[in-house]
Amino acid sequence: ERAVAARELTVAVARASRSADPTPTGTPSARDAALARHGSMNLPPPHASGVPGAHPDMCILRVRRCHLVDDGLSEIARQRPRDLLKPLRVHFIGEDGIDAGGVKKEFFQLLVTELLSPDYGMLVYLPESRTYWFNPASLEGDDEFMLVGLVLGLAIYNAVLLDFPLPLALYRRLLGQAPTLRDLEDMEPTLGRSLRALLDYEGPGSVEDVFCASFTAAAPGATAGGADVELAPGGAAIPVTEDNRRAYVDAYVNHYLDASVTAQFEAFARGFATLCGGPAIALFSATELERLVCGSPVLDFDALRAAARYDGGFTAESRAAVWLWETVAELTPEESRRFLKFFTGSDRAPIGGLGALRCVVQRDGPHSAKLPTSHTCFNTLLLPDYASKADLGDRLRLAIMNSEGFGLE
């Protein structure tokens, strides 16, 4: 079944990649303009990059930053089904990074950022829960939603954490569980509480007079004034009463979390199951599955410090090492996430917390104006032996706030 799903994916994505224009014309987007300033717009496409596209033991993806989604689609489309089951290696065309883990981490992070972009319109942002849900009005086809599912499956298969805030309801559906009002309350708290209040209302006054609701529902992410959908034939003329309110709430939840996004979810699920299908997935709860994809947002840097090893002449008592952890403790939450991403390639904690990471702080020569660097593939921070805590703090902040890419231009 997995091979069949993989072949289906390959054919579907091939159609998508052929329909995509790899050399867009007209006025470039803000993203492309920014990349042009870094000399990335004139890079050759994957097939002309000179980078071998096949390996007996690895799945090779060659991508340009300025065409990340298009290149990712075409590179996935050319893979044989069994190649998708090999360890993934990513090469950013025009960059020096050799993928021992860190490059594919950045590839996934950048790809997720692109897929969540409003420019694609595949997902809608739910500000109350700070998550994303399928856009029922999306103009994208099934192929693109299969890609999103495959991205999650590939990430799990290759042990890469994603900053991909999807609601728990999605993981419950992947496990075959029916959507519930509790799922809707988690995604859309205000809407969920309103439906719960309707169910629990005992007066004064009737449900029909107080709530003035009919058998209609808004689409996920719909703005005020958008057209409602009837939940039953002639639903706009059917008032919600004490007798039918349970049927109304059940129909509303089913519409919001299932019926309105059936095509998008089923395509997504096929992509996900290409690598993560089978009976083993039933061993996980929805929360555990979410942790496999996203890790934990709780960052315990004391645990990271306790687990750290030292190399190149540093010890836990070296002044630069002590200053490092003192500086980390003083970082803002945003700076802390950036530091973790700079150090490990991900701003999320794996299952087991930061103490489960095998991280190394390595001396990188004597005091100098050089910035700290890192090998994200091996969770190794290269730290010059700075002469003062102030120098270390200034250079560390400069490094973590201006880090993207591999190699020098």
Short mmCIF file of N, CA and C in Angstrom, two decimals, residues 22-170:
data_model
loop_
_atom_site.label_atom_id
_atom_site.label_comp_id
_atom_site.label_asym_id
_atom_site.label_seq_id
_atom_site.Cartn_x
_atom_site.Cartn_y
_atom_site.Cartn_z
N PRO A 22 8.99 27.48 -13.82
CA PRO A 22 10.19 27.61 -13.01
C PRO A 22 10.90 28.93 -13.19
N THR A 23 10.51 29.71 -14.19
CA THR A 23 11.16 30.99 -14.41
C THR A 23 10.10 32.06 -14.55
N PRO A 24 9.49 32.49 -13.44
CA PRO A 24 8.40 33.46 -13.51
C PRO A 24 8.87 34.78 -14.09
N THR A 25 7.96 35.41 -14.81
CA THR A 25 8.27 36.70 -15.40
C THR A 25 7.50 37.78 -14.69
N GLY A 26 7.72 39.02 -15.13
CA GLY A 26 7.02 40.13 -14.49
C GLY A 26 7.78 40.64 -13.29
N THR A 27 7.09 41.41 -12.48
CA THR A 27 7.72 42.00 -11.30
C THR A 27 7.95 40.94 -10.24
N PRO A 28 9.19 40.77 -9.76
CA PRO A 28 9.45 39.74 -8.76
C PRO A 28 8.80 40.07 -7.44
N SER A 29 8.51 39.05 -6.66
CA SER A 29 7.93 39.25 -5.33
C SER A 29 8.98 39.81 -4.40
N ALA A 30 8.52 40.22 -3.20
CA ALA A 30 9.47 40.74 -2.22
C ALA A 30 10.49 39.68 -1.83
N ARG A 31 10.02 38.42 -1.75
CA ARG A 31 10.95 37.35 -1.40
C ARG A 31 12.01 37.18 -2.47
N ASP A 32 11.58 37.15 -3.74
CA ASP A 32 12.55 36.99 -4.82
C ASP A 32 13.49 38.17 -4.90
N ALA A 33 12.97 39.37 -4.64
CA ALA A 33 13.83 40.55 -4.67
C ALA A 33 14.91 40.47 -3.61
N ALA A 34 14.52 39.97 -2.43
CA ALA A 34 15.51 39.83 -1.36
C ALA A 34 16.56 38.80 -1.73
N LEU A 35 16.12 37.71 -2.35
CA LEU A 35 17.07 36.69 -2.74
C LEU A 35 17.98 37.17 -3.86
N ALA A 36 17.45 38.01 -4.74
CA ALA A 36 18.27 38.54 -5.83
C ALA A 36 19.44 39.33 -5.29
N ARG A 37 19.21 40.02 -4.17
CA ARG A 37 20.31 40.79 -3.59
C ARG A 37 21.43 39.89 -3.09
N HIS A 38 21.09 38.63 -2.85
CA HIS A 38 22.10 37.68 -2.39
C HIS A 38 22.65 36.85 -3.54
N GLY A 39 22.35 37.22 -4.76
CA GLY A 39 22.91 36.52 -5.90
C GLY A 39 22.32 35.16 -6.16
N SER A 40 21.08 34.92 -5.76
CA SER A 40 20.50 33.59 -5.87
C SER A 40 19.57 33.43 -7.07
N MET A 41 19.29 34.50 -7.81
CA MET A 41 18.29 34.42 -8.86
C MET A 41 18.82 33.81 -10.14
N ASN A 42 20.13 33.80 -10.34
CA ASN A 42 20.70 33.32 -11.59
C ASN A 42 21.28 31.91 -11.47
N LEU A 43 20.91 31.18 -10.44
CA LEU A 43 21.42 29.84 -10.24
C LEU A 43 20.76 28.87 -11.23
N PRO A 44 21.49 27.83 -11.64
CA PRO A 44 20.91 26.86 -12.59
C PRO A 44 19.85 26.01 -11.91
N PRO A 45 18.92 25.49 -12.69
CA PRO A 45 17.91 24.59 -12.11
C PRO A 45 18.57 23.29 -11.68
N PRO A 46 17.86 22.49 -10.90
CA PRO A 46 18.48 21.27 -10.35
C PRO A 46 19.14 20.37 -11.39
N HIS A 47 18.47 20.14 -12.53
CA HIS A 47 19.01 19.20 -13.51
C HIS A 47 20.29 19.71 -14.15
N ALA A 48 20.54 21.03 -14.11
CA ALA A 48 21.74 21.61 -14.71
C ALA A 48 22.73 22.10 -13.66
N SER A 49 22.53 21.72 -12.41
CA SER A 49 23.36 22.25 -11.32
C SER A 49 24.72 21.58 -11.21
N GLY A 50 24.88 20.43 -11.84
CA GLY A 50 26.12 19.69 -11.71
C GLY A 50 26.19 18.81 -10.48
N VAL A 51 25.16 18.85 -9.67
CA VAL A 51 25.10 18.02 -8.46
C VAL A 51 24.42 16.71 -8.82
N PRO A 52 25.08 15.56 -8.55
CA PRO A 52 24.44 14.27 -8.87
C PRO A 52 23.08 14.16 -8.20
N GLY A 53 22.11 13.67 -8.95
CA GLY A 53 20.75 13.61 -8.43
C GLY A 53 20.35 12.26 -7.87
N ALA A 54 21.26 11.29 -7.92
CA ALA A 54 20.93 9.95 -7.43
C ALA A 54 22.07 9.40 -6.60
N HIS A 55 21.73 8.55 -5.65
CA HIS A 55 22.71 7.90 -4.79
C HIS A 55 22.10 6.58 -4.34
N PRO A 56 22.91 5.52 -4.30
CA PRO A 56 22.31 4.22 -3.93
C PRO A 56 21.77 4.15 -2.52
N ASP A 57 22.28 5.00 -1.63
CA ASP A 57 21.88 4.91 -0.23
C ASP A 57 21.16 6.13 0.30
N MET A 58 20.90 7.13 -0.54
CA MET A 58 20.29 8.37 -0.08
C MET A 58 19.26 8.87 -1.07
N CYS A 59 18.32 9.66 -0.57
CA CYS A 59 17.35 10.37 -1.41
C CYS A 59 17.86 11.80 -1.55
N ILE A 60 18.23 12.20 -2.76
CA ILE A 60 18.88 13.48 -2.99
C ILE A 60 17.88 14.50 -3.52
N LEU A 61 17.80 15.65 -2.85
CA LEU A 61 16.99 16.78 -3.33
C LEU A 61 17.92 17.95 -3.58
N ARG A 62 17.84 18.53 -4.79
CA ARG A 62 18.64 19.70 -5.14
C ARG A 62 17.68 20.87 -5.35
N VAL A 63 17.84 21.94 -4.59
CA VAL A 63 16.87 23.03 -4.64
C VAL A 63 17.58 24.38 -4.63
N ARG A 64 16.90 25.36 -5.23
CA ARG A 64 17.34 26.77 -5.14
C ARG A 64 16.43 27.47 -4.13
N ARG A 65 17.02 28.34 -3.34
CA ARG A 65 16.23 29.06 -2.33
C ARG A 65 15.13 29.88 -2.99
N CYS A 66 15.40 30.44 -4.16
CA CYS A 66 14.42 31.33 -4.78
C CYS A 66 13.31 30.56 -5.51
N HIS A 67 13.44 29.25 -5.62
CA HIS A 67 12.39 28.41 -6.24
C HIS A 67 12.16 27.19 -5.36
N LEU A 68 12.05 27.41 -4.08
CA LEU A 68 12.08 26.31 -3.13
C LEU A 68 10.93 25.33 -3.34
N VAL A 69 9.70 25.84 -3.46
CA VAL A 69 8.55 24.95 -3.61
C VAL A 69 8.57 24.26 -4.97
N ASP A 70 8.83 25.02 -6.04
CA ASP A 70 8.85 24.42 -7.39
C ASP A 70 9.95 23.36 -7.49
N ASP A 71 11.16 23.70 -7.01
CA ASP A 71 12.25 22.72 -7.08
C ASP A 71 11.96 21.52 -6.19
N GLY A 72 11.39 21.79 -5.02
CA GLY A 72 11.06 20.67 -4.14
C GLY A 72 10.05 19.72 -4.78
N LEU A 73 9.04 20.29 -5.44
CA LEU A 73 8.05 19.46 -6.13
C LEU A 73 8.69 18.62 -7.23
N SER A 74 9.49 19.26 -8.08
CA SER A 74 10.08 18.52 -9.20
C SER A 74 11.08 17.48 -8.72
N GLU A 75 11.83 17.80 -7.67
CA GLU A 75 12.79 16.83 -7.15
C GLU A 75 12.10 15.63 -6.52
N ILE A 76 11.00 15.86 -5.83
CA ILE A 76 10.25 14.74 -5.26
C ILE A 76 9.61 13.91 -6.38
N ALA A 77 9.14 14.60 -7.42
CA ALA A 77 8.45 13.90 -8.51
C ALA A 77 9.36 12.93 -9.23
N ARG A 78 10.65 13.23 -9.30
CA ARG A 78 11.54 12.34 -10.06
C ARG A 78 12.03 11.15 -9.24
N GLN A 79 11.72 11.13 -7.95
CA GLN A 79 12.19 10.02 -7.11
C GLN A 79 11.38 8.76 -7.40
N ARG A 80 12.07 7.63 -7.39
CA ARG A 80 11.35 6.36 -7.40
C ARG A 80 10.73 6.15 -6.02
N PRO A 81 9.62 5.43 -5.94
CA PRO A 81 8.96 5.26 -4.64
C PRO A 81 9.89 4.77 -3.55
N ARG A 82 10.77 3.84 -3.86
CA ARG A 82 11.66 3.33 -2.81
C ARG A 82 12.72 4.34 -2.40
N ASP A 83 13.01 5.33 -3.29
CA ASP A 83 14.01 6.34 -2.92
C ASP A 83 13.51 7.24 -1.80
N LEU A 84 12.20 7.44 -1.73
CA LEU A 84 11.65 8.29 -0.67
C LEU A 84 11.86 7.69 0.71
N LEU A 85 12.12 6.36 0.76
CA LEU A 85 12.33 5.68 2.03
C LEU A 85 13.80 5.69 2.46
N LYS A 86 14.66 6.26 1.63
CA LYS A 86 16.08 6.36 2.00
C LYS A 86 16.31 7.60 2.85
N PRO A 87 17.41 7.67 3.60
CA PRO A 87 17.74 8.90 4.34
C PRO A 87 17.83 10.09 3.38
N LEU A 88 17.25 11.20 3.79
CA LEU A 88 17.17 12.37 2.93
C LEU A 88 18.44 13.21 3.03
N ARG A 89 18.92 13.68 1.87
CA ARG A 89 20.02 14.63 1.81
C ARG A 89 19.61 15.77 0.88
N VAL A 90 19.79 16.99 1.35
CA VAL A 90 19.38 18.18 0.59
C VAL A 90 20.62 18.99 0.23
N HIS A 91 20.64 19.48 -1.00
CA HIS A 91 21.72 20.37 -1.44
C HIS A 91 21.11 21.67 -1.93
N PHE A 92 21.48 22.79 -1.29
CA PHE A 92 21.09 24.11 -1.78
C PHE A 92 22.05 24.50 -2.88
N ILE A 93 21.54 24.64 -4.08
CA ILE A 93 22.37 24.95 -5.24
C ILE A 93 23.06 26.30 -5.03
N GLY A 94 24.37 26.32 -5.27
CA GLY A 94 25.15 27.54 -5.11
C GLY A 94 25.73 27.74 -3.73
N GLU A 95 25.49 26.80 -2.82
CA GLU A 95 26.01 26.91 -1.46
C GLU A 95 26.93 25.74 -1.15
N ASP A 96 27.78 25.94 -0.13
CA ASP A 96 28.83 24.98 0.17
C ASP A 96 28.43 23.93 1.18
N GLY A 97 27.27 24.07 1.80
CA GLY A 97 26.91 23.17 2.89
C GLY A 97 26.79 21.72 2.44
N ILE A 98 27.41 20.83 3.19
CA ILE A 98 27.28 19.39 2.98
C ILE A 98 26.31 18.87 4.02
N ASP A 99 25.28 18.20 3.56
CA ASP A 99 24.19 17.83 4.45
C ASP A 99 24.54 16.62 5.31
N ALA A 100 24.81 16.89 6.58
CA ALA A 100 24.93 15.82 7.57
C ALA A 100 23.79 15.95 8.57
N GLY A 101 22.75 16.68 8.18
CA GLY A 101 21.58 16.86 9.03
C GLY A 101 21.10 18.30 9.11
N GLY A 102 22.04 19.25 9.15
CA GLY A 102 21.66 20.65 9.31
C GLY A 102 21.01 21.26 8.09
N VAL A 103 21.48 20.87 6.89
CA VAL A 103 20.93 21.45 5.66
C VAL A 103 19.48 21.03 5.47
N LYS A 104 19.19 19.76 5.72
CA LYS A 104 17.79 19.32 5.54
C LYS A 104 16.89 19.96 6.59
N LYS A 105 17.42 20.26 7.78
CA LYS A 105 16.62 20.97 8.77
C LYS A 105 16.20 22.33 8.22
N GLU A 106 17.15 23.06 7.64
CA GLU A 106 16.80 24.38 7.11
C GLU A 106 15.86 24.26 5.92
N PHE A 107 16.07 23.25 5.08
CA PHE A 107 15.18 23.04 3.93
C PHE A 107 13.74 22.89 4.40
N PHE A 108 13.51 22.05 5.39
CA PHE A 108 12.16 21.85 5.89
C PHE A 108 11.59 23.14 6.48
N GLN A 109 12.41 23.86 7.24
CA GLN A 109 11.92 25.09 7.87
C GLN A 109 11.52 26.12 6.82
N LEU A 110 12.35 26.29 5.80
CA LEU A 110 12.03 27.26 4.75
C LEU A 110 10.83 26.82 3.93
N LEU A 111 10.74 25.52 3.66
CA LEU A 111 9.61 25.01 2.88
C LEU A 111 8.29 25.20 3.63
N VAL A 112 8.31 24.93 4.93
CA VAL A 112 7.10 25.13 5.73
C VAL A 112 6.70 26.59 5.73
N THR A 113 7.68 27.50 5.85
CA THR A 113 7.38 28.92 5.80
C THR A 113 6.71 29.30 4.50
N GLU A 114 7.20 28.74 3.38
CA GLU A 114 6.59 29.01 2.08
C GLU A 114 5.16 28.48 2.02
N LEU A 115 4.97 27.26 2.48
CA LEU A 115 3.65 26.64 2.39
C LEU A 115 2.62 27.34 3.26
N LEU A 116 3.07 27.96 4.36
CA LEU A 116 2.16 28.69 5.23
C LEU A 116 1.91 30.11 4.74
N SER A 117 2.61 30.52 3.71
CA SER A 117 2.47 31.88 3.21
C SER A 117 1.07 32.14 2.66
N PRO A 118 0.52 33.32 2.94
CA PRO A 118 -0.79 33.67 2.34
C PRO A 118 -0.76 33.68 0.82
N ASP A 119 0.44 33.81 0.22
CA ASP A 119 0.54 33.80 -1.24
C ASP A 119 0.00 32.51 -1.84
N TYR A 120 0.14 31.40 -1.12
CA TYR A 120 -0.34 30.12 -1.63
C TYR A 120 -1.81 29.90 -1.28
N GLY A 121 -2.26 30.42 -0.16
CA GLY A 121 -3.67 30.31 0.20
C GLY A 121 -4.14 28.90 0.48
N MET A 122 -3.21 28.00 0.79
CA MET A 122 -3.59 26.62 1.05
C MET A 122 -4.18 26.45 2.45
N LEU A 123 -3.68 27.25 3.39
CA LEU A 123 -4.10 27.14 4.78
C LEU A 123 -4.57 28.50 5.27
N VAL A 124 -5.47 28.50 6.23
CA VAL A 124 -5.93 29.73 6.85
C VAL A 124 -5.41 29.78 8.28
N TYR A 125 -5.06 30.97 8.71
CA TYR A 125 -4.53 31.15 10.05
C TYR A 125 -5.66 31.41 11.03
N LEU A 126 -5.64 30.70 12.15
CA LEU A 126 -6.65 30.86 13.20
C LEU A 126 -5.99 31.58 14.37
N PRO A 127 -6.19 32.89 14.48
CA PRO A 127 -5.42 33.67 15.46
C PRO A 127 -5.66 33.29 16.91
N GLU A 128 -6.86 32.82 17.26
CA GLU A 128 -7.12 32.49 18.66
C GLU A 128 -6.27 31.32 19.15
N SER A 129 -6.08 30.32 18.31
CA SER A 129 -5.27 29.16 18.69
C SER A 129 -3.87 29.20 18.10
N ARG A 130 -3.62 30.20 17.24
CA ARG A 130 -2.32 30.35 16.58
C ARG A 130 -1.94 29.09 15.81
N THR A 131 -2.90 28.53 15.13
CA THR A 131 -2.68 27.35 14.31
C THR A 131 -3.20 27.61 12.90
N TYR A 132 -2.93 26.65 12.01
CA TYR A 132 -3.37 26.74 10.63
C TYR A 132 -4.30 25.57 10.32
N TRP A 133 -5.29 25.84 9.47
CA TRP A 133 -6.24 24.81 9.06
C TRP A 133 -6.41 24.90 7.56
N PHE A 134 -6.93 23.85 6.96
CA PHE A 134 -7.11 23.83 5.51
C PHE A 134 -8.07 24.93 5.07
N ASN A 135 -7.75 25.54 3.95
CA ASN A 135 -8.58 26.59 3.39
C ASN A 135 -9.57 25.96 2.41
N PRO A 136 -10.87 25.92 2.75
CA PRO A 136 -11.84 25.28 1.85
C PRO A 136 -11.99 26.01 0.52
N ALA A 137 -11.55 27.27 0.48
CA ALA A 137 -11.67 28.05 -0.75
C ALA A 137 -10.36 28.09 -1.53
N SER A 138 -9.39 27.26 -1.15
CA SER A 138 -8.09 27.27 -1.82
C SER A 138 -8.23 26.92 -3.30
N LEU A 139 -7.44 27.59 -4.13
CA LEU A 139 -7.43 27.31 -5.56
C LEU A 139 -6.39 26.25 -5.92
N GLU A 140 -5.58 25.84 -4.94
CA GLU A 140 -4.58 24.81 -5.19
C GLU A 140 -5.25 23.44 -5.33
N GLY A 141 -4.62 22.59 -6.12
CA GLY A 141 -5.17 21.27 -6.35
C GLY A 141 -4.73 20.25 -5.31
N ASP A 142 -5.17 19.01 -5.50
CA ASP A 142 -4.82 17.96 -4.56
C ASP A 142 -3.31 17.73 -4.48
N ASP A 143 -2.62 17.96 -5.59
CA ASP A 143 -1.18 17.69 -5.62
C ASP A 143 -0.44 18.49 -4.56
N GLU A 144 -0.80 19.77 -4.43
CA GLU A 144 -0.12 20.61 -3.47
C GLU A 144 -0.40 20.19 -2.03
N PHE A 145 -1.64 19.76 -1.77
CA PHE A 145 -1.96 19.30 -0.42
C PHE A 145 -1.28 17.97 -0.11
N MET A 146 -1.07 17.15 -1.13
CA MET A 146 -0.29 15.94 -0.94
C MET A 146 1.14 16.30 -0.54
N LEU A 147 1.68 17.36 -1.14
CA LEU A 147 3.03 17.79 -0.79
C LEU A 147 3.13 18.19 0.67
N VAL A 148 2.12 18.92 1.16
CA VAL A 148 2.13 19.32 2.56
C VAL A 148 2.14 18.09 3.46
N GLY A 149 1.30 17.10 3.12
CA GLY A 149 1.29 15.87 3.90
C GLY A 149 2.61 15.13 3.81
N LEU A 150 3.21 15.12 2.62
CA LEU A 150 4.49 14.45 2.46
C LEU A 150 5.59 15.16 3.25
N VAL A 151 5.53 16.48 3.31
CA VAL A 151 6.52 17.22 4.09
C VAL A 151 6.50 16.76 5.54
N LEU A 152 5.31 16.63 6.12
CA LEU A 152 5.22 16.15 7.50
C LEU A 152 5.73 14.72 7.62
N GLY A 153 5.35 13.87 6.65
CA GLY A 153 5.81 12.50 6.70
C GLY A 153 7.32 12.38 6.55
N LEU A 154 7.89 13.14 5.60
CA LEU A 154 9.35 13.14 5.42
C LEU A 154 10.07 13.64 6.66
N ALA A 155 9.50 14.68 7.28
CA ALA A 155 10.13 15.24 8.48
C ALA A 155 10.17 14.21 9.60
N ILE A 156 9.05 13.53 9.84
CA ILE A 156 9.03 12.48 10.87
C ILE A 156 10.01 11.37 10.51
N TYR A 157 9.98 10.94 9.26
CA TYR A 157 10.82 9.83 8.80
C TYR A 157 12.30 10.15 8.95
N ASN A 158 12.65 11.43 8.80
CA ASN A 158 14.06 11.84 8.88
C ASN A 158 14.39 12.55 10.18
N ALA A 159 13.49 12.46 11.17
CA ALA A 159 13.74 12.99 12.52
C ALA A 159 14.05 14.48 12.51
N VAL A 160 13.27 15.25 11.74
CA VAL A 160 13.41 16.70 11.69
C VAL A 160 12.17 17.33 12.32
N LEU A 161 12.38 18.24 13.27
CA LEU A 161 11.27 18.94 13.90
C LEU A 161 10.87 20.15 13.06
N LEU A 162 9.56 20.40 12.98
CA LEU A 162 9.04 21.50 12.17
C LEU A 162 8.30 22.50 13.05
N ASP A 163 8.41 23.76 12.69
CA ASP A 163 7.57 24.79 13.31
C ASP A 163 6.31 24.90 12.47
N PHE A 164 5.45 23.91 12.62
CA PHE A 164 4.26 23.77 11.77
C PHE A 164 3.06 23.68 12.69
N PRO A 165 2.49 24.81 13.11
CA PRO A 165 1.42 24.80 14.13
C PRO A 165 0.07 24.37 13.56
N LEU A 166 -0.14 23.08 13.55
CA LEU A 166 -1.42 22.52 13.13
C LEU A 166 -2.22 22.10 14.36
N PRO A 167 -3.53 22.19 14.32
CA PRO A 167 -4.33 21.85 15.51
C PRO A 167 -4.30 20.36 15.80
N LEU A 168 -4.57 20.03 17.04
CA LEU A 168 -4.60 18.63 17.45
C LEU A 168 -5.67 17.85 16.69
N ALA A 169 -6.70 18.55 16.24
CA ALA A 169 -7.77 17.89 15.48
C ALA A 169 -7.23 17.23 14.22
N LEU A 170 -6.21 17.81 13.61
CA LEU A 170 -5.65 17.22 12.40
C LEU A 170 -5.01 15.87 12.70
#
